[in-house]
């Protein structure tokens, strides 16, 4: 019978970054980069959807032979509100976030959506008897 090597596996939670430039460097070496979006709410169905927030995840970044996940969130509050009109402000935010996503798409394997990572720590603790 084959002997199994006893390796210690450790779960490393995603690392939340505060600087987009750091995230961009990790994204270049990631196996895949995912993003999920949120939009500004409008009472009118005819209004164009405008990006409000995007959550980026660089998955499978190898550091010291350990695959890590790095996350970064871009929100409308991160941008200076140079426009006085709300419509112009939301359009500027949408344009900036769209430009960032286009830039990332050219540099790495970018996919819209999320990857299921199993149950959250709180859910796992609640499930225990």
PDB file of C-alpha atoms in Angstrom:
ATOM      1  CA  UNK A   1       0.000   0.000   0.000  1.00  0.00           C
ATOM      2  CA  UNK A   2       1.210   3.450  -0.889  1.00  0.00           C
ATOM      3  CA  UNK A   3       2.218   5.683   2.005  1.00  0.00           C
ATOM      4  CA  UNK A   4       0.647   9.086   2.002  1.00  0.00           C
ATOM      5  CA  UNK A   5       2.853  12.015   2.834  1.00  0.00           C
ATOM      6  CA  UNK A   6       1.566  13.867   5.832  1.00  0.00           C
ATOM      7  CA  UNK A   7       1.276  17.465   4.700  1.00  0.00           C
ATOM      8  CA  UNK A   8      -0.174  20.219   6.763  1.00  0.00           C
ATOM      9  CA  UNK A   9      -2.807  22.127   4.858  1.00  0.00           C
ATOM     10  CA  UNK A  10      -3.780  25.558   6.027  1.00  0.00           C
ATOM     11  CA  UNK A  11      -6.606  27.731   4.836  1.00  0.00           C
ATOM     12  CA  UNK A  12      -5.440  31.228   4.004  1.00  0.00           C
ATOM     13  CA  UNK A  13      -8.353  33.670   3.754  1.00  0.00           C
ATOM     14  CA  UNK A  14      -8.438  36.189   0.908  1.00  0.00           C
ATOM     15  CA  UNK A  15      -6.180  39.187   1.425  1.00  0.00           C
ATOM     16  CA  UNK A  16      -7.995  42.528   1.060  1.00  0.00           C
ATOM     17  CA  UNK A  17      -5.755  45.144  -0.485  1.00  0.00           C
ATOM     18  CA  UNK A  18      -6.033  48.891   0.027  1.00  0.00           C
ATOM     19  CA  UNK A  19      -4.085  49.941  -3.076  1.00  0.00           C
ATOM     20  CA  UNK A  20      -5.234  49.255  -6.645  1.00  0.00           C
ATOM     21  CA  UNK A  21      -1.660  49.263  -7.968  1.00  0.00           C
ATOM     22  CA  UNK A  22      -0.823  46.361  -5.618  1.00  0.00           C
ATOM     23  CA  UNK A  23      -3.882  44.457  -6.809  1.00  0.00           C
ATOM     24  CA  UNK A  24      -2.945  45.065 -10.434  1.00  0.00           C
ATOM     25  CA  UNK A  25       0.509  43.526  -9.887  1.00  0.00           C
ATOM     26  CA  UNK A  26      -0.982  40.412  -8.258  1.00  0.00           C
ATOM     27  CA  UNK A  27      -3.639  40.168 -10.986  1.00  0.00           C
ATOM     28  CA  UNK A  28      -0.950  39.809 -13.661  1.00  0.00           C
ATOM     29  CA  UNK A  29       0.279  36.565 -12.077  1.00  0.00           C
ATOM     30  CA  UNK A  30      -3.136  35.212 -11.023  1.00  0.00           C
ATOM     31  CA  UNK A  31      -4.645  32.084 -12.548  1.00  0.00           C
ATOM     32  CA  UNK A  32      -7.915  33.973 -12.977  1.00  0.00           C
ATOM     33  CA  UNK A  33      -9.334  37.357 -11.977  1.00  0.00           C
ATOM     34  CA  UNK A  34     -13.049  37.562 -11.242  1.00  0.00           C
ATOM     35  CA  UNK A  35     -15.256  40.578 -10.742  1.00  0.00           C
ATOM     36  CA  UNK A  36     -18.768  41.217  -9.546  1.00  0.00           C
ATOM     37  CA  UNK A  37     -20.633  44.458 -10.077  1.00  0.00           C
ATOM     38  CA  UNK A  38     -23.223  46.616  -8.377  1.00  0.00           C
ATOM     39  CA  UNK A  39     -25.196  49.327 -10.134  1.00  0.00           C
ATOM     40  CA  UNK A  40     -26.750  52.627  -9.116  1.00  0.00           C
ATOM     41  CA  UNK A  41     -30.467  52.226  -8.425  1.00  0.00           C
ATOM     42  CA  UNK A  42     -32.948  54.138 -10.540  1.00  0.00           C
ATOM     43  CA  UNK A  43     -36.724  54.383 -10.263  1.00  0.00           C
ATOM     44  CA  UNK A  44     -36.995  54.345 -14.066  1.00  0.00           C
ATOM     45  CA  UNK A  45     -36.625  51.196 -16.154  1.00  0.00           C
ATOM     46  CA  UNK A  46     -35.524  53.237 -19.158  1.00  0.00           C
ATOM     47  CA  UNK A  47     -32.398  54.530 -17.354  1.00  0.00           C
ATOM     48  CA  UNK A  48     -29.080  53.054 -18.427  1.00  0.00           C
ATOM     49  CA  UNK A  49     -27.403  50.837 -15.824  1.00  0.00           C
ATOM     50  CA  UNK A  50     -24.377  52.616 -14.385  1.00  0.00           C
ATOM     51  CA  UNK A  51     -21.652  50.888 -12.400  1.00  0.00           C
ATOM     52  CA  UNK A  52     -21.513  51.865  -8.736  1.00  0.00           C
ATOM     53  CA  UNK A  53     -19.058  49.330  -7.329  1.00  0.00           C
ATOM     54  CA  UNK A  54     -16.904  46.447  -8.527  1.00  0.00           C
ATOM     55  CA  UNK A  55     -15.308  43.761  -6.365  1.00  0.00           C
ATOM     56  CA  UNK A  56     -12.185  42.220  -7.891  1.00  0.00           C
ATOM     57  CA  UNK A  57     -10.572  38.918  -6.857  1.00  0.00           C
ATOM     58  CA  UNK A  58      -7.187  37.693  -8.099  1.00  0.00           C
ATOM     59  CA  UNK A  59      -7.307  33.936  -7.538  1.00  0.00           C
ATOM     60  CA  UNK A  60      -4.396  31.522  -7.620  1.00  0.00           C
ATOM     61  CA  UNK A  61      -1.516  33.935  -7.086  1.00  0.00           C
ATOM     62  CA  UNK A  62       1.491  31.786  -6.154  1.00  0.00           C
ATOM     63  CA  UNK A  63       3.655  33.246  -3.391  1.00  0.00           C
ATOM     64  CA  UNK A  64       6.236  30.899  -1.887  1.00  0.00           C
ATOM     65  CA  UNK A  65       4.430  28.091  -3.720  1.00  0.00           C
ATOM     66  CA  UNK A  66       1.179  28.811  -1.858  1.00  0.00           C
ATOM     67  CA  UNK A  67      -1.839  29.852  -3.959  1.00  0.00           C
ATOM     68  CA  UNK A  68      -3.394  32.991  -2.495  1.00  0.00           C
ATOM     69  CA  UNK A  69      -6.419  35.128  -3.281  1.00  0.00           C
ATOM     70  CA  UNK A  70      -6.304  38.916  -3.245  1.00  0.00           C
ATOM     71  CA  UNK A  71      -9.382  41.146  -3.318  1.00  0.00           C
ATOM     72  CA  UNK A  72      -9.915  44.819  -4.014  1.00  0.00           C
ATOM     73  CA  UNK A  73     -13.107  46.874  -4.093  1.00  0.00           C
ATOM     74  CA  UNK A  74     -13.602  49.963  -6.240  1.00  0.00           C
ATOM     75  CA  UNK A  75     -16.520  52.115  -5.102  1.00  0.00           C
ATOM     76  CA  UNK A  76     -18.012  55.360  -6.373  1.00  0.00           C
ATOM     77  CA  UNK A  77     -16.842  57.072  -3.165  1.00  0.00           C
ATOM     78  CA  UNK A  78     -13.217  56.385  -4.220  1.00  0.00           C
ATOM     79  CA  UNK A  79     -13.506  58.970  -7.000  1.00  0.00           C
ATOM     80  CA  UNK A  80     -13.547  62.739  -6.679  1.00  0.00           C
ATOM     81  CA  UNK A  81     -16.952  64.170  -7.404  1.00  0.00           C
ATOM     82  CA  UNK A  82     -15.917  66.766  -9.999  1.00  0.00           C
ATOM     83  CA  UNK A  83     -19.396  66.837 -11.523  1.00  0.00           C
ATOM     84  CA  UNK A  84     -22.090  68.839  -9.803  1.00  0.00           C
ATOM     85  CA  UNK A  85     -24.985  66.986 -11.404  1.00  0.00           C
ATOM     86  CA  UNK A  86     -25.847  63.513 -10.054  1.00  0.00           C
ATOM     87  CA  UNK A  87     -26.303  62.092 -13.560  1.00  0.00           C
ATOM     88  CA  UNK A  88     -22.855  63.341 -14.593  1.00  0.00           C
ATOM     89  CA  UNK A  89     -21.292  61.997 -11.404  1.00  0.00           C
ATOM     90  CA  UNK A  90     -22.767  58.519 -11.896  1.00  0.00           C
ATOM     91  CA  UNK A  91     -21.720  58.566 -15.564  1.00  0.00           C
ATOM     92  CA  UNK A  92     -18.129  59.509 -14.620  1.00  0.00           C
ATOM     93  CA  UNK A  93     -18.029  56.683 -12.074  1.00  0.00           C
ATOM     94  CA  UNK A  94     -19.354  54.217 -14.651  1.00  0.00           C
ATOM     95  CA  UNK A  95     -16.778  55.383 -17.213  1.00  0.00           C
ATOM     96  CA  UNK A  96     -13.867  55.082 -14.769  1.00  0.00           C
ATOM     97  CA  UNK A  97     -14.820  51.615 -13.523  1.00  0.00           C
ATOM     98  CA  UNK A  98     -15.437  50.433 -17.098  1.00  0.00           C
ATOM     99  CA  UNK A  99     -11.982  51.716 -18.108  1.00  0.00           C
ATOM    100  CA  UNK A 100     -10.365  49.835 -15.208  1.00  0.00           C
ATOM    101  CA  UNK A 101     -12.149  46.611 -16.218  1.00  0.00           C
ATOM    102  CA  UNK A 102     -11.092  47.055 -19.863  1.00  0.00           C
ATOM    103  CA  UNK A 103      -7.486  47.598 -18.778  1.00  0.00           C
ATOM    104  CA  UNK A 104      -7.544  44.462 -16.599  1.00  0.00           C
ATOM    105  CA  UNK A 105      -9.115  42.427 -19.407  1.00  0.00           C
ATOM    106  CA  UNK A 106      -6.142  43.285 -21.626  1.00  0.00           C
ATOM    107  CA  UNK A 107      -3.612  42.290 -18.936  1.00  0.00           C
ATOM    108  CA  UNK A 108      -5.068  39.129 -17.400  1.00  0.00           C
ATOM    109  CA  UNK A 109      -7.709  36.405 -17.594  1.00  0.00           C
ATOM    110  CA  UNK A 110     -10.757  38.398 -16.443  1.00  0.00           C
ATOM    111  CA  UNK A 111     -14.115  36.685 -15.825  1.00  0.00           C
ATOM    112  CA  UNK A 112     -17.369  38.221 -14.629  1.00  0.00           C
ATOM    113  CA  UNK A 113     -18.803  36.371 -11.647  1.00  0.00           C
ATOM    114  CA  UNK A 114     -17.564  34.720  -8.489  1.00  0.00           C
ATOM    115  CA  UNK A 115     -16.053  31.383  -7.569  1.00  0.00           C
ATOM    116  CA  UNK A 116     -17.784  29.354  -4.879  1.00  0.00           C
ATOM    117  CA  UNK A 117     -15.320  28.860  -2.048  1.00  0.00           C
ATOM    118  CA  UNK A 118     -17.572  26.730   0.122  1.00  0.00           C
ATOM    119  CA  UNK A 119     -19.243  27.747   3.330  1.00  0.00           C
ATOM    120  CA  UNK A 120     -18.180  30.883   5.134  1.00  0.00           C
ATOM    121  CA  UNK A 121     -16.451  30.531   8.486  1.00  0.00           C
ATOM    122  CA  UNK A 122     -19.542  31.709  10.365  1.00  0.00           C
ATOM    123  CA  UNK A 123     -21.754  29.251   8.499  1.00  0.00           C
ATOM    124  CA  UNK A 124     -19.353  26.409   9.276  1.00  0.00           C
ATOM    125  CA  UNK A 125     -19.357  27.256  12.981  1.00  0.00           C
ATOM    126  CA  UNK A 126     -23.153  27.460  13.147  1.00  0.00           C
ATOM    127  CA  UNK A 127     -23.464  24.074  11.445  1.00  0.00           C
ATOM    128  CA  UNK A 128     -21.448  22.334  14.144  1.00  0.00           C
ATOM    129  CA  UNK A 129     -23.477  20.580  16.854  1.00  0.00           C
TER     130      UNK A 129
END
